[in-house]
Amino acid sequence: MSGRFPPDFLWGTATAAHQIEGNNTNSDWWAFEHTTHPRIKEPSGDAADSYHRWGEDMDLLAGAGFTDYRFSIEWARVEPAPDEFSAAQLAHYRRMIDGARDRGLRPLVTLHHFTGPRWFAERGGWMSADAVDRFMRYVEAVAPILGDVDHVCTINEPHVVALIARLIAGTADRDMAGLEPDPRASAALIEAHHQAAPILRAHWPRQQVGWSLAWVNAYADPGAEDAAERYAQPRQIVFADASRDDDWVGVQSYTRTKVGVVDGWLTELKLGPGVERTLTGWEFYPQAIGDAVRTVASLVGDIPIIVTENGVATDGDERRIAYTDAALTSVQQAMADGVDVRGYFHWSLLDNYEWGSYRPTFGLVAVDKTTFARYPKPSLAWLGSHK
Ligand code: BGC
């Protein structure tokens, strides 16, 4: 695998504000991390202190040969109270955009990556009647700082946002494996995405607007295929259908997931013995991303695809390289078969807060929890030089 991607292919890593910045104290997740929910093993705390060290992070990325960086703007910082927008926080994120450009990195900016202001969640979050309006006010406030950003991702993994909405609201009647997005939240997220695009384009006519879909490659035992379809419909298909007018669609995939009906519930099934698992407990299945881009292409039609996340949680960096090598080969094979993939962003640049725990390490770079010193793993240089 090497030298087989087109010259203008986006080549980067992805991060999310809450997972690396630290002290995102005004967010709904910060509040959730301080409950006794079984999902929470530890709070995010200082994370990787990237709120202050983003320049160092970008230096590592550019120094390793990457040309692109996907990061997110934190709504909870930008709008700490309803309609109170922080000029200082907007200036902070503008400095990051400039900082990326100064280093030769093209920024792909996400406006919502799982977290929102605590006040938004307290008013019902994505299930509240004015959720879309609220998000639009935030988008209006952020749009002016997004000059020089070629690609904006409005919302990361909308189906997971809709699941988190239930988790945080305490209305989850099953664990994550069997939980279904609340259709009201899904509808609001789709509407928010559709309304955001014209706002952004009004400010920056050439901006390419899309969003990122989580693709888990659901499959089922022969004869039970309808379980996989029923699983994919509210989690993936509705959002792919809503992407048809976008400038691009982001695809994120890590594994495949076997589903079936247990005690009457459609749920993700446990892996059998002998299956290699990653630190998230997922099957080590690198061709997931190739499978995912093929399926998404068949659903959305003629829209360019960007792999906005793909990676593996492992302590063994050689396994990360093996996984990524096979994953990239699967993308190249899909491209050779005509799938229009325009870029690849690896998840993630840094070992970070994996939504409840620091244990699953996805990073190309390790971070000391006390000094915040960055320790690049061999995979950083390997991937940076492999376009
Ligand atoms: C999310 C990331 C997360 C990663 C690994 C994606 O679902 O966008 O925030 O850390 O997968 O679980």
PDB file of N, CA, C and O and ligand atoms in Angstrom, residues 16 19 70 113-114 156-157 160 214 252 254 280 282 309 347 352-355 362, ligand 1:
ATOM      1  N   ALA A  16     -11.716  15.104  18.159  1.00  0.00           N
ATOM      2  CA  ALA A  16     -12.948  15.786  18.567  1.00  0.00           C
ATOM      3  C   ALA A  16     -12.655  16.577  19.836  1.00  0.00           C
ATOM      4  O   ALA A  16     -11.929  16.101  20.721  1.00  0.00           O
ATOM      5  N   GLN A  19     -12.851  15.155  23.446  1.00  0.00           N
ATOM      6  CA  GLN A  19     -11.985  14.015  23.717  1.00  0.00           C
ATOM      7  C   GLN A  19     -10.527  14.396  23.946  1.00  0.00           C
ATOM      8  O   GLN A  19      -9.765  13.596  24.483  1.00  0.00           O
ATOM      9  N   ARG A  70      -8.725  17.080  10.727  1.00  0.00           N
ATOM     10  CA  ARG A  70     -10.139  17.225  11.093  1.00  0.00           C
ATOM     11  C   ARG A  70     -10.225  17.454  12.600  1.00  0.00           C
ATOM     12  O   ARG A  70      -9.739  16.636  13.383  1.00  0.00           O
ATOM     13  N   HIS A 113     -19.604  17.425  17.512  1.00  0.00           N
ATOM     14  CA  HIS A 113     -19.077  16.060  17.658  1.00  0.00           C
ATOM     15  C   HIS A 113     -19.511  15.514  19.021  1.00  0.00           C
ATOM     16  O   HIS A 113     -18.761  15.558  19.988  1.00  0.00           O
ATOM     17  N   PHE A 114     -20.734  15.090  19.090  1.00  0.00           N
ATOM     18  CA  PHE A 114     -21.371  14.430  20.250  1.00  0.00           C
ATOM     19  C   PHE A 114     -21.731  15.357  21.413  1.00  0.00           C
ATOM     20  O   PHE A 114     -22.652  15.053  22.156  1.00  0.00           O
ATOM     21  N   ASN A 156     -21.352  15.061  13.580  1.00  0.00           N
ATOM     22  CA  ASN A 156     -20.671  13.773  13.543  1.00  0.00           C
ATOM     23  C   ASN A 156     -21.608  12.653  13.979  1.00  0.00           C
ATOM     24  O   ASN A 156     -22.213  12.720  15.055  1.00  0.00           O
ATOM     25  N   GLU A 157     -21.732  11.643  13.147  1.00  0.00           N
ATOM     26  CA  GLU A 157     -22.489  10.428  13.472  1.00  0.00           C
ATOM     27  C   GLU A 157     -23.853  10.738  14.086  1.00  0.00           C
ATOM     28  O   GLU A 157     -24.097  10.459  15.268  1.00  0.00           O
ATOM     29  N   VAL A 160     -25.552   8.257  16.397  1.00  0.00           N
ATOM     30  CA  VAL A 160     -24.988   8.120  17.751  1.00  0.00           C
ATOM     31  C   VAL A 160     -25.418   9.316  18.613  1.00  0.00           C
ATOM     32  O   VAL A 160     -25.701   9.166  19.808  1.00  0.00           O
ATOM     33  N   ALA A 214     -21.759   7.010  10.808  1.00  0.00           N
ATOM     34  CA  ALA A 214     -21.131   5.823  11.408  1.00  0.00           C
ATOM     35  C   ALA A 214     -21.671   4.598  10.693  1.00  0.00           C
ATOM     36  O   ALA A 214     -22.880   4.426  10.583  1.00  0.00           O
ATOM     37  N   GLN A 252     -17.479   6.615   8.354  1.00  0.00           N
ATOM     38  CA  GLN A 252     -16.631   6.202   9.464  1.00  0.00           C
ATOM     39  C   GLN A 252     -16.959   4.764   9.797  1.00  0.00           C
ATOM     40  O   GLN A 252     -18.111   4.415  10.014  1.00  0.00           O
ATOM     41  N   TYR A 254     -15.213   1.020  11.687  1.00  0.00           N
ATOM     42  CA  TYR A 254     -14.137   0.396  12.463  1.00  0.00           C
ATOM     43  C   TYR A 254     -14.195  -1.123  12.434  1.00  0.00           C
ATOM     44  O   TYR A 254     -13.209  -1.791  12.628  1.00  0.00           O
ATOM     45  N   THR A 280     -11.725  -1.862  22.333  1.00  0.00           N
ATOM     46  CA  THR A 280     -13.131  -1.482  22.497  1.00  0.00           C
ATOM     47  C   THR A 280     -14.029  -2.723  22.523  1.00  0.00           C
ATOM     48  O   THR A 280     -15.247  -2.592  22.661  1.00  0.00           O
ATOM     49  N   TRP A 282     -14.430  -4.640  19.957  1.00  0.00           N
ATOM     50  CA  TRP A 282     -14.945  -4.855  18.604  1.00  0.00           C
ATOM     51  C   TRP A 282     -14.082  -5.881  17.879  1.00  0.00           C
ATOM     52  O   TRP A 282     -12.894  -6.031  18.160  1.00  0.00           O
ATOM     53  N   GLU A 309     -13.255   9.003   9.546  1.00  0.00           N
ATOM     54  CA  GLU A 309     -12.680   8.282  10.691  1.00  0.00           C
ATOM     55  C   GLU A 309     -12.490   6.830  10.309  1.00  0.00           C
ATOM     56  O   GLU A 309     -13.341   6.234   9.646  1.00  0.00           O
ATOM     57  N   TRP A 347      -8.529   7.928  12.727  1.00  0.00           N
ATOM     58  CA  TRP A 347      -8.900   8.147  14.124  1.00  0.00           C
ATOM     59  C   TRP A 347      -7.954   7.344  14.984  1.00  0.00           C
ATOM     60  O   TRP A 347      -8.003   6.137  14.934  1.00  0.00           O
ATOM     61  N   ASN A 352      -6.942   9.360  23.495  1.00  0.00           N
ATOM     62  CA  ASN A 352      -7.873  10.379  23.982  1.00  0.00           C
ATOM     63  C   ASN A 352      -8.984   9.777  24.832  1.00  0.00           C
ATOM     64  O   ASN A 352      -8.980   8.587  25.127  1.00  0.00           O
ATOM     65  N   TYR A 353      -9.924  10.613  25.195  1.00  0.00           N
ATOM     66  CA  TYR A 353     -11.027  10.188  26.067  1.00  0.00           C
ATOM     67  C   TYR A 353     -12.079   9.485  25.229  1.00  0.00           C
ATOM     68  O   TYR A 353     -12.774  10.120  24.431  1.00  0.00           O
ATOM     69  N   GLU A 354     -12.194   8.187  25.436  1.00  0.00           N
ATOM     70  CA  GLU A 354     -13.099   7.386  24.610  1.00  0.00           C
ATOM     71  C   GLU A 354     -14.467   7.278  25.309  1.00  0.00           C
ATOM     72  O   GLU A 354     -14.915   6.200  25.673  1.00  0.00           O
ATOM     73  N   TRP A 355     -15.097   8.419  25.519  1.00  0.00           N
ATOM     74  CA  TRP A 355     -16.488   8.479  25.986  1.00  0.00           C
ATOM     75  C   TRP A 355     -16.757   7.597  27.206  1.00  0.00           C
ATOM     76  O   TRP A 355     -17.609   6.727  27.178  1.00  0.00           O
ATOM     77  N   PHE A 362      -6.574   4.796  20.735  1.00  0.00           N
ATOM     78  CA  PHE A 362      -6.692   4.862  19.273  1.00  0.00           C
ATOM     79  C   PHE A 362      -5.561   5.690  18.645  1.00  0.00           C
ATOM     80  O   PHE A 362      -5.522   5.838  17.435  1.00  0.00           O
TER      81      PHE A 362
HETATM   82  C1  BGC B   1     -16.601   8.719  17.144  1.00  0.00           C
HETATM   83  C2  BGC B   1     -15.387   9.034  17.982  1.00  0.00           C
HETATM   84  C3  BGC B   1     -14.976   7.794  18.769  1.00  0.00           C
HETATM   85  C4  BGC B   1     -14.611   6.709  17.780  1.00  0.00           C
HETATM   86  C5  BGC B   1     -14.143   5.415  18.417  1.00  0.00           C
HETATM   87  C6  BGC B   1     -16.609   7.361  16.530  1.00  0.00           C
HETATM   88  O1  BGC B   1     -17.824   6.774  16.807  1.00  0.00           O
HETATM   89  O2  BGC B   1     -16.859   9.749  16.233  1.00  0.00           O
HETATM   90  O3  BGC B   1     -15.681  10.120  18.805  1.00  0.00           O
HETATM   91  O4  BGC B   1     -13.948   8.059  19.664  1.00  0.00           O
HETATM   92  O5  BGC B   1     -15.712   6.415  16.968  1.00  0.00           O
HETATM   93  O6  BGC B   1     -15.134   4.858  19.222  1.00  0.00           O
END
